[in-house]
Short mmCIF file of C-alpha atoms and ligand atoms in Angstrom, two decimals:
data_model
loop_
_atom_site.label_atom_id
_atom_site.label_comp_id
_atom_site.label_asym_id
_atom_site.label_seq_id
_atom_site.Cartn_x
_atom_site.Cartn_y
_atom_site.Cartn_z
CA UNK A 106 0.00 0.00 0.00
CA UNK A 107 1.26 3.48 -0.89
CA UNK A 108 2.75 5.59 1.87
CA UNK A 109 0.96 8.89 2.49
CA UNK A 110 3.32 11.85 2.84
CA UNK A 111 1.52 13.77 5.56
CA UNK A 112 2.15 17.50 5.08
CA UNK A 113 0.16 18.47 8.15
CA UNK A 114 2.41 16.42 10.43
CA UNK A 115 5.59 17.78 8.82
CA UNK A 116 4.22 21.33 9.07
CA UNK A 117 3.56 20.83 12.80
CA UNK A 118 7.12 19.50 13.28
CA UNK A 119 8.61 22.48 11.40
CA UNK A 120 6.56 24.98 13.39
CA UNK A 121 7.42 23.44 16.74
CA UNK A 122 11.13 23.50 15.80
CA UNK A 123 10.78 27.22 15.03
CA UNK A 124 9.29 28.13 18.42
CA UNK A 125 12.58 28.20 20.40
CA UNK A 126 14.23 30.21 17.60
CA UNK A 127 11.42 32.79 17.75
CA UNK A 128 11.75 32.87 21.56
CA UNK A 129 15.54 33.39 21.26
CA UNK A 130 14.98 36.35 18.94
CA UNK A 131 12.35 37.83 21.27
CA UNK A 132 14.73 37.42 24.23
CA UNK A 133 17.46 39.20 22.27
CA UNK A 134 15.29 42.26 21.71
CA UNK A 135 12.31 41.70 19.44
CA UNK A 136 10.36 38.91 17.75
CA UNK A 137 10.61 38.40 13.97
CA UNK A 138 8.25 40.66 12.02
CA UNK A 139 6.28 39.87 8.85
CA UNK A 140 4.33 42.46 6.85
CA UNK A 141 1.65 41.18 4.48
CA UNK A 142 0.38 43.58 1.82
CA UNK A 143 -3.13 42.68 0.66
CA UNK A 144 -4.59 44.95 -2.00
CA UNK A 145 -8.38 45.33 -2.27
CA UNK A 146 -10.86 42.52 -1.66
CA UNK A 147 -10.05 39.12 -3.09
CA UNK A 148 -11.81 36.34 -1.13
CA UNK A 149 -9.19 33.60 -1.78
CA UNK A 150 -6.31 36.00 -0.96
CA UNK A 151 -8.08 37.12 2.22
CA UNK A 152 -8.23 33.47 3.40
CA UNK A 153 -4.52 32.92 2.57
CA UNK A 154 -3.55 36.10 4.43
CA UNK A 155 -5.71 35.20 7.44
CA UNK A 156 -3.97 31.80 7.62
CA UNK A 157 -0.54 33.43 7.41
CA UNK A 158 -1.38 35.93 10.15
CA UNK A 159 -2.74 33.11 12.35
CA UNK A 160 0.47 31.07 11.86
CA UNK A 161 2.52 34.12 12.93
CA UNK A 162 0.37 34.64 16.03
CA UNK A 163 0.70 30.99 17.07
CA UNK A 164 4.49 31.18 16.79
CA UNK A 165 4.93 34.57 18.45
CA UNK A 166 5.99 36.29 15.20
CA UNK A 167 4.85 39.91 14.94
CA UNK A 168 2.64 40.38 11.88
CA UNK A 169 1.17 43.44 10.27
CA UNK A 170 -1.38 43.49 7.45
CA UNK A 171 -1.28 46.50 5.15
CA UNK A 172 -4.52 46.71 3.17
CA UNK A 173 -4.56 49.45 0.53
CA UNK A 174 -7.76 49.78 -1.54
CA UNK A 175 -8.19 47.94 -4.86
CA UNK A 176 -7.78 51.30 -6.65
CA UNK A 177 -4.18 51.75 -5.40
CA UNK A 178 -1.66 52.91 -8.01
CA UNK A 179 1.75 51.39 -8.71
CA UNK A 180 3.44 54.50 -7.27
CA UNK A 181 1.39 54.35 -4.05
CA UNK A 182 2.17 50.65 -3.63
CA UNK A 183 5.87 51.30 -4.30
CA UNK A 184 5.70 53.88 -1.49
CA UNK A 185 4.23 51.29 0.91
CA UNK A 186 6.89 48.70 0.00
CA UNK A 187 9.63 51.32 0.35
CA UNK A 188 8.43 52.21 3.84
CA UNK A 189 8.35 48.52 4.87
CA UNK A 190 11.86 48.03 3.41
CA UNK A 191 13.09 50.73 5.81
CA UNK A 192 11.36 49.38 8.92
CA UNK A 193 13.76 47.92 11.49
CA UNK A 194 11.07 45.68 13.04
CA UNK A 195 9.97 44.08 9.74
CA UNK A 196 12.10 41.12 8.57
CA UNK A 197 9.82 39.81 5.85
CA UNK A 198 7.56 41.47 3.28
CA UNK A 199 4.98 39.51 1.36
CA UNK A 200 2.91 41.13 -1.36
CA UNK A 201 -0.10 38.87 -1.85
CA UNK A 202 -0.76 38.07 -5.51
CA UNK A 203 -2.67 38.63 -7.71
CA UNK A 204 -2.44 42.42 -7.83
CA UNK A 205 -5.11 44.51 -9.62
CA UNK A 206 -4.55 45.09 -13.35
CA UNK A 207 -3.58 48.79 -13.00
CA UNK A 208 -0.62 47.82 -10.79
CA UNK A 209 2.69 46.86 -12.40
CA UNK A 210 3.26 43.65 -10.40
CA UNK A 211 6.80 43.22 -11.74
CA UNK A 212 7.90 46.63 -10.43
CA UNK A 213 6.35 45.89 -7.04
CA UNK A 214 8.10 42.51 -6.67
CA UNK A 215 11.39 44.11 -7.77
CA UNK A 216 10.98 46.84 -5.15
CA UNK A 217 10.89 44.42 -2.18
CA UNK A 218 14.35 44.41 -0.56
CA UNK A 219 15.89 41.00 -1.46
CA UNK A 220 16.85 40.43 2.20
CA UNK A 221 13.17 40.78 3.18
CA UNK A 222 11.76 38.83 0.23
CA UNK A 223 10.37 35.88 2.22
CA UNK A 224 8.48 34.61 -0.85
CA UNK A 225 11.79 34.11 -2.71
CA UNK A 226 10.35 35.73 -5.85
CA UNK A 227 12.88 38.59 -6.27
CA UNK A 228 15.22 38.03 -9.26
CA UNK A 229 18.23 38.31 -6.88
CA UNK A 230 16.90 35.39 -4.88
CA UNK A 231 15.94 33.46 -8.01
CA UNK A 232 19.56 34.00 -9.14
CA UNK A 233 20.81 32.64 -5.80
CA UNK A 234 18.65 29.58 -6.29
CA UNK A 235 20.01 28.99 -9.80
CA UNK A 236 23.59 29.42 -8.57
CA UNK A 237 23.01 27.29 -5.47
CA UNK A 238 23.84 30.23 -3.16
CA UNK A 239 22.07 30.81 0.17
CA UNK A 240 18.91 32.93 0.11
CA UNK A 241 15.17 32.60 0.68
CA UNK A 242 13.61 29.90 -1.49
CA UNK A 243 10.05 30.02 -2.83
CA UNK A 244 7.89 28.53 -0.07
CA UNK A 245 5.94 25.78 -1.88
CA UNK A 246 9.01 24.28 -3.62
CA UNK A 247 11.03 24.51 -0.38
CA UNK A 248 8.17 22.75 1.43
CA UNK A 249 8.18 19.93 -1.12
CA UNK A 250 11.91 19.32 -0.61
CA UNK A 251 11.47 19.42 3.17
CA UNK A 252 8.68 16.84 2.94
CA UNK A 253 10.73 14.48 0.74
CA UNK A 254 13.77 14.77 3.00
CA UNK A 255 11.86 14.28 6.24
CA UNK A 256 10.26 11.12 4.85
CA UNK A 257 13.68 9.86 3.74
CA UNK A 258 12.68 9.71 0.06
CA UNK A 259 15.91 9.23 -1.94
CA UNK A 260 16.54 12.13 -4.38
CA UNK A 261 20.20 11.86 -5.45
CA UNK A 262 20.51 9.85 -8.64
CA UNK A 263 16.74 9.54 -9.03
CA UNK A 264 14.88 10.40 -12.21
CA UNK A 265 12.54 13.35 -11.33
CA UNK A 266 9.86 14.66 -13.66
CA UNK A 267 8.21 18.03 -12.95
CA UNK A 268 5.03 18.92 -14.84
CA UNK A 269 4.63 22.72 -14.82
CA UNK A 270 7.19 25.48 -15.40
CA UNK A 271 5.78 28.40 -13.42
CA UNK A 272 8.13 30.79 -11.64
CA UNK A 273 6.54 30.03 -8.28
CA UNK A 274 6.41 26.23 -8.36
CA UNK A 275 7.61 24.30 -11.44
CA UNK A 276 10.96 26.00 -12.15
CA UNK A 277 12.12 26.40 -8.53
CA UNK A 278 11.16 22.86 -7.51
CA UNK A 279 13.03 21.50 -10.55
CA UNK A 280 16.14 23.49 -9.53
CA UNK A 281 15.92 22.34 -5.92
CA UNK A 282 15.68 18.70 -7.06
CA UNK A 283 18.64 19.28 -9.39
CA UNK A 284 20.71 20.69 -6.50
CA UNK A 285 19.89 17.48 -4.62
CA UNK A 286 21.40 15.56 -7.58
CA UNK A 287 18.21 14.25 -9.17
CA UNK A 288 18.13 13.95 -12.97
CA UNK A 289 15.33 16.38 -13.75
CA UNK A 290 12.97 16.73 -16.69
CA UNK A 291 10.61 19.72 -16.83
CA UNK A 292 7.38 19.28 -18.82
CA UNK A 293 4.70 21.80 -19.81
CA UNK A 294 1.69 22.27 -22.05
CA UNK A 295 3.75 21.81 -25.25
CA UNK A 296 5.46 18.60 -24.14
CA UNK A 297 4.60 15.68 -26.46
CA UNK A 298 4.19 12.15 -25.05
CA UNK A 299 3.64 13.59 -21.59
CA UNK A 300 2.35 10.35 -20.03
CA UNK A 301 5.38 8.38 -21.27
CA UNK A 302 7.82 10.96 -19.88
CA UNK A 303 5.99 11.14 -16.54
CA UNK A 304 6.12 7.35 -16.32
CA UNK A 305 9.92 7.56 -16.29
CA UNK A 306 9.84 9.57 -13.07
CA UNK A 307 10.86 7.90 -9.84
CA UNK A 308 9.76 11.23 -8.41
CA UNK A 309 6.84 12.93 -10.18
CA UNK A 310 5.81 16.48 -9.25
CA UNK A 311 2.54 17.81 -10.69
CA UNK A 312 2.08 21.60 -10.61
CA UNK A 313 -0.37 22.13 -13.43
CA UNK A 314 -3.72 23.45 -12.22
CA UNK A 315 -5.76 20.76 -14.04
CA UNK A 316 -7.94 18.63 -11.76
CA UNK A 317 -6.97 14.93 -11.65
CA UNK A 318 -5.12 15.17 -14.97
CA UNK A 319 -2.31 12.81 -13.92
CA UNK A 320 -3.96 9.39 -14.13
CA UNK A 321 -2.60 5.83 -13.79
CA UNK A 322 -0.85 5.80 -17.17
CA UNK A 323 1.34 8.78 -16.10
CA UNK A 324 2.58 7.10 -12.91
CA UNK A 325 5.56 4.73 -12.76
CA UNK A 326 4.55 1.93 -10.38
CA UNK A 327 6.08 2.62 -6.98
CA UNK A 328 7.01 6.25 -7.77
CA UNK A 329 6.88 9.09 -5.25
CA UNK A 330 4.17 11.46 -6.47
CA UNK A 331 3.95 15.05 -5.23
CA UNK A 332 0.67 16.75 -6.06
CA UNK A 333 0.88 20.54 -5.83
CA UNK A 334 -2.48 21.19 -7.49
CA UNK A 335 -5.35 22.74 -5.57
CA UNK A 336 -8.48 22.75 -7.70
CA UNK A 337 -11.93 23.33 -6.27
CA UNK A 338 -14.58 21.24 -8.03
CA UNK A 339 -18.11 22.59 -7.67
CA UNK A 340 -19.70 20.56 -10.46
CA UNK A 341 -21.31 17.42 -9.00
CA UNK A 342 -21.02 15.38 -12.21
CA UNK A 343 -17.29 16.17 -12.44
CA UNK A 344 -16.78 15.23 -8.78
CA UNK A 345 -18.69 11.95 -9.36
CA UNK A 346 -16.52 11.19 -12.42
CA UNK A 347 -13.22 11.89 -10.63
CA UNK A 348 -14.16 10.00 -7.46
CA UNK A 349 -15.94 7.23 -9.42
CA UNK A 350 -19.16 7.76 -7.48
CA UNK A 351 -17.54 7.08 -4.09
CA UNK A 352 -20.40 7.30 -1.57
CA UNK A 353 -18.14 8.90 1.03
CA UNK A 354 -16.78 11.56 -1.33
CA UNK A 355 -20.17 12.38 -2.83
CA UNK A 356 -21.62 12.79 0.67
CA UNK A 357 -18.76 15.24 1.42
CA UNK A 358 -19.51 17.06 -1.85
CA UNK A 359 -23.22 17.31 -1.02
CA UNK A 360 -22.41 18.72 2.41
CA UNK A 361 -19.99 21.41 1.20
CA UNK A 362 -21.12 21.95 -2.39
CA UNK A 363 -17.54 21.44 -3.60
CA UNK A 364 -14.44 19.27 -3.20
CA UNK A 365 -10.74 20.05 -3.38
CA UNK A 366 -8.89 17.97 -5.97
CA UNK A 367 -5.22 17.95 -6.89
CA UNK A 368 -3.63 17.65 -10.33
CA UNK A 369 -3.14 13.92 -9.74
CA UNK A 370 -6.03 11.48 -9.84
CA UNK A 371 -6.68 10.69 -6.15
CA UNK A 372 -7.69 7.03 -6.65
CA UNK A 373 -5.10 6.17 -9.30
CA UNK A 374 -2.20 7.59 -7.27
CA UNK A 375 -3.19 5.61 -4.19
CA UNK A 376 -3.17 2.42 -6.29
CA UNK A 377 0.00 3.02 -8.34
CA UNK A 378 2.44 5.16 -6.31
CA UNK A 379 4.93 4.03 -3.67
CA UNK A 380 4.37 7.26 -1.76
CA UNK A 381 2.25 10.34 -2.45
CA UNK A 382 1.01 13.62 -1.06
CA UNK A 383 -2.76 13.75 -0.54
CA UNK A 384 -4.93 16.75 -1.42
CA UNK A 385 -5.76 18.31 0.94
CA UNK A 386 -3.13 17.69 3.62
CA UNK A 387 -0.03 17.18 1.46
CA UNK A 388 1.90 20.11 -0.01
CA UNK A 389 -0.60 22.81 1.01
CA UNK A 390 0.20 23.00 4.75
CA UNK A 391 3.95 23.29 4.06
CA UNK A 392 3.75 26.56 2.13
CA UNK A 393 2.90 28.63 5.20
CA UNK A 394 5.38 26.66 7.34
CA UNK A 395 8.20 27.56 4.93
CA UNK A 396 7.07 31.20 4.95
CA UNK A 397 7.52 31.14 8.72
CA UNK A 398 10.98 29.53 8.27
CA UNK A 399 12.01 32.24 5.78
CA UNK A 400 10.79 34.98 8.15
CA UNK A 401 12.68 33.55 11.13
CA UNK A 402 15.89 33.06 9.09
CA UNK A 403 15.62 36.64 7.83
CA UNK A 404 15.22 37.91 11.40
CA UNK A 405 18.19 35.80 12.55
CA UNK A 406 20.37 37.20 9.75
CA UNK A 407 19.28 40.78 10.42
CA UNK A 408 19.88 40.52 14.17
CA UNK A 409 23.17 38.64 13.77
CA UNK A 410 21.90 35.37 15.29
CA UNK A 411 23.02 33.38 12.23
P1 LIG B 584 0.55 28.10 -13.50
O1 LIG B 584 -0.77 28.22 -14.18
O2 LIG B 584 1.38 29.31 -13.32
O3 LIG B 584 1.43 27.01 -14.30
C1 LIG B 584 0.87 25.82 -14.73
C2 LIG B 584 1.89 25.04 -15.51
O4 LIG B 584 1.27 23.84 -15.94
C3 LIG B 584 2.39 25.77 -16.76
O5 LIG B 584 3.77 25.62 -16.88
C4 LIG B 584 1.65 25.06 -17.89
O6 LIG B 584 2.39 24.96 -19.10
C5 LIG B 584 1.48 23.66 -17.34
N1 LIG B 584 0.33 23.01 -17.95
C6 LIG B 584 -0.94 23.48 -18.05
N2 LIG B 584 -1.71 22.60 -18.71
C7 LIG B 584 -0.91 21.56 -19.02
C8 LIG B 584 -1.13 20.34 -19.71
N3 LIG B 584 -2.32 20.02 -20.20
N4 LIG B 584 -0.08 19.51 -19.86
C9 LIG B 584 1.14 19.82 -19.37
N5 LIG B 584 1.40 20.96 -18.70
C10 LIG B 584 0.39 21.82 -18.54
O7 LIG B 584 0.25 27.38 -12.12
P2 LIG B 584 1.10 27.37 -10.73
O8 LIG B 584 2.43 26.77 -10.96
O9 LIG B 584 0.99 28.67 -10.06
O10 LIG B 584 0.18 26.34 -9.88
C11 LIG B 584 -0.01 25.01 -10.30
C12 LIG B 584 -1.01 24.36 -9.36
O11 LIG B 584 -0.48 24.35 -8.04
C13 LIG B 584 -2.36 25.07 -9.25
O12 LIG B 584 -3.37 24.09 -9.05
C14 LIG B 584 -2.22 25.91 -8.00
O13 LIG B 584 -3.47 26.15 -7.36
C15 LIG B 584 -1.37 25.00 -7.14
N6 LIG B 584 -0.57 25.70 -6.14
C16 LIG B 584 -0.60 25.19 -4.88
C17 LIG B 584 0.16 25.76 -3.89
C18 LIG B 584 0.14 25.14 -2.54
O14 LIG B 584 0.49 25.78 -1.57
N7 LIG B 584 -0.24 23.85 -2.42
C19 LIG B 584 0.96 26.96 -4.11
C20 LIG B 584 0.99 27.38 -5.50
C21 LIG B 584 0.23 26.76 -6.46
P3 LIG B 584 2.77 26.27 -19.97
O15 LIG B 584 3.88 26.96 -19.23
O16 LIG B 584 3.21 25.69 -21.26
O17 LIG B 584 1.52 27.10 -20.05
#
């Protein structure tokens, strides 16, 4: 039977390991500080930000939400970022995406001081990742590596296939696997014979945004499968098709009116993989944990504790 890679358990371990480090910083003068910039009203972003603020509170990290209106201009937002860059008590700045269309998102992300870029999106930090130099790593990819390592999944010498080439997941996770000496193939929407290539992967990472697209024929028997996808299904017929009319799943759908599905077929992966991340409860919980790690490391660097 396939092993479930439990992201919730690993998240809890990571957060409890951070607690004494946060306490040491507080004892030295001040706790780490994270500023989250949330522009306008975007229901999904509001939930993400609330979860991030809650994680900070539970750890004793100071957090501040800056909430300019949806009509904010690029110049006004640059002013906010500039002010946060100069704040002694703020170690990490996170600008929640997406930004409204009138804002030049690229200029905003470039304006965040690289030392405070806890999302790891600044080109300086992307460059550090490519070169294998220290620096904050994008949170979801870093969480995936942490999960694999903590479960003792071999990476060096393994054939890894990553489906998805986004700047926030696909590319950085491929680089992190490469630095761990995997032989990495990156696939995307123009890749021919996708299933055959995926089937070569001893480690398969799916970061696509297509519900249950990775079915049995994509999975090498016994592979480790990491499902980054988070797709909400609110169509009952689609949920019934994906979960093959499972009574339990359809009851859950009827209760909530939707179900969360990854990019990997949930039934096929359980049957074919050697180990896999479930959705929910796999990769998702690690993203915020790694944001907390990046914030604490930034505070330690800035206060000379590391
Ligand atoms: P993007 O839309 O930025 O990238 C998707 C990638 O998938 C692209 O590279 C695209 O190829 C590729 N792709 C799309 N369709 C296909 C296809 N049919 N065959 C092969 N490749 C395809 O998405 P993200 O990387 O931002 O996110 C991916 C998923 O991960 C989403 O479900 C998202 O919700 C989830 N996510 C989860 C997080 C978590 O914390 N668990 C955090 C971030 C994302 P191309 O480049 O050619 O267009």
